[in-house]
Amino acid sequence: MLGKLVAVWHGIVWYLREISGEARYDHYLEHFAAEHPGETPMSEVEFIRAREEYDRLHPNASCCC
């Protein structure tokens, strides 16, 4: 029973991290390691700044507002 509760909790945490965008840096690190072996990835702060800059320069044009 406890094992199922733990599994459900991990699923909830995974889901919330995915929809909130918190997992983006983890996905970046996975991609970077696969595509650029031996190179140093951006720090989390650098990644967040670069992501914010990209979002600022590329607004979501599909929004109805």
Tab-separated table of C-alpha atoms in Angstrom:
chain	number	residue	atom	x	y	z
A	1	MET	CA	0.000	0.000	0.000
A	2	LEU	CA	2.767	2.439	0.929
A	3	GLY	CA	4.549	1.657	-2.332
A	4	LYS	CA	1.479	2.634	-4.344
A	5	LEU	CA	1.117	5.879	-2.392
A	6	VAL	CA	4.747	6.739	-3.058
A	7	ALA	CA	4.312	5.975	-6.759
A	8	VAL	CA	1.217	8.164	-6.944
A	9	TRP	CA	3.024	10.979	-5.113
A	10	HIS	CA	5.962	10.785	-7.549
A	11	GLY	CA	3.520	10.934	-10.451
A	12	ILE	CA	1.827	14.010	-9.020
A	13	VAL	CA	5.161	15.750	-8.440
A	14	TRP	CA	6.309	14.877	-11.988
A	15	TYR	CA	3.067	16.209	-13.464
A	16	LEU	CA	3.196	19.466	-11.525
A	17	ARG	CA	6.846	20.054	-12.479
A	18	GLU	CA	6.007	19.473	-16.153
A	19	ILE	CA	3.008	21.813	-16.315
A	20	SER	CA	4.679	24.521	-14.232
A	21	GLY	CA	7.809	24.553	-16.414
A	22	GLU	CA	10.083	23.706	-13.501
A	23	ALA	CA	11.385	20.628	-15.353
A	24	ARG	CA	12.575	22.649	-18.376
A	25	TYR	CA	16.129	22.938	-17.057
A	26	ASP	CA	16.303	19.185	-16.433
A	27	HIS	CA	15.168	18.559	-20.020
A	28	TYR	CA	17.759	21.048	-21.261
A	29	LEU	CA	20.516	19.221	-19.374
A	30	GLU	CA	19.428	15.859	-20.811
A	31	HIS	CA	19.358	17.269	-24.339
A	32	PHE	CA	22.648	19.107	-23.919
A	33	ALA	CA	24.435	16.007	-22.621
A	34	ALA	CA	23.199	13.992	-25.595
A	35	GLU	CA	23.893	16.610	-28.274
A	36	HIS	CA	27.023	18.339	-26.900
A	37	PRO	CA	29.137	15.795	-25.012
A	38	GLY	CA	32.175	17.267	-23.308
A	39	GLU	CA	30.840	20.823	-23.334
A	40	THR	CA	29.689	22.782	-20.307
A	41	PRO	CA	25.953	23.574	-20.195
A	42	MET	CA	24.518	26.862	-18.984
A	43	SER	CA	23.931	27.201	-15.280
A	44	GLU	CA	20.326	27.189	-14.136
A	45	VAL	CA	20.396	30.984	-13.709
A	46	GLU	CA	21.843	31.461	-17.207
A	47	PHE	CA	19.225	29.096	-18.620
A	48	ILE	CA	16.371	30.964	-16.944
A	49	ARG	CA	17.684	34.313	-18.200
A	50	ALA	CA	18.102	32.962	-21.738
A	51	ARG	CA	14.612	31.454	-21.640
A	52	GLU	CA	13.092	34.731	-20.421
A	53	GLU	CA	14.929	36.658	-23.137
A	54	TYR	CA	13.676	34.222	-25.782
A	55	ASP	CA	10.113	34.528	-24.481
A	56	ARG	CA	10.400	38.322	-24.503
A	57	LEU	CA	11.653	38.399	-28.110
A	58	HIS	CA	9.196	35.745	-29.327
A	59	PRO	CA	5.799	36.540	-27.808
A	60	ASN	CA	3.040	33.992	-28.135
A	61	ALA	CA	1.202	35.289	-31.172
A	62	SER	CA	-1.518	32.640	-30.890
A	63	CYS	CA	-2.994	34.157	-27.729
A	64	CYS	CA	-6.486	35.519	-28.155
A	65	CYS	CA	-5.761	38.579	-25.977
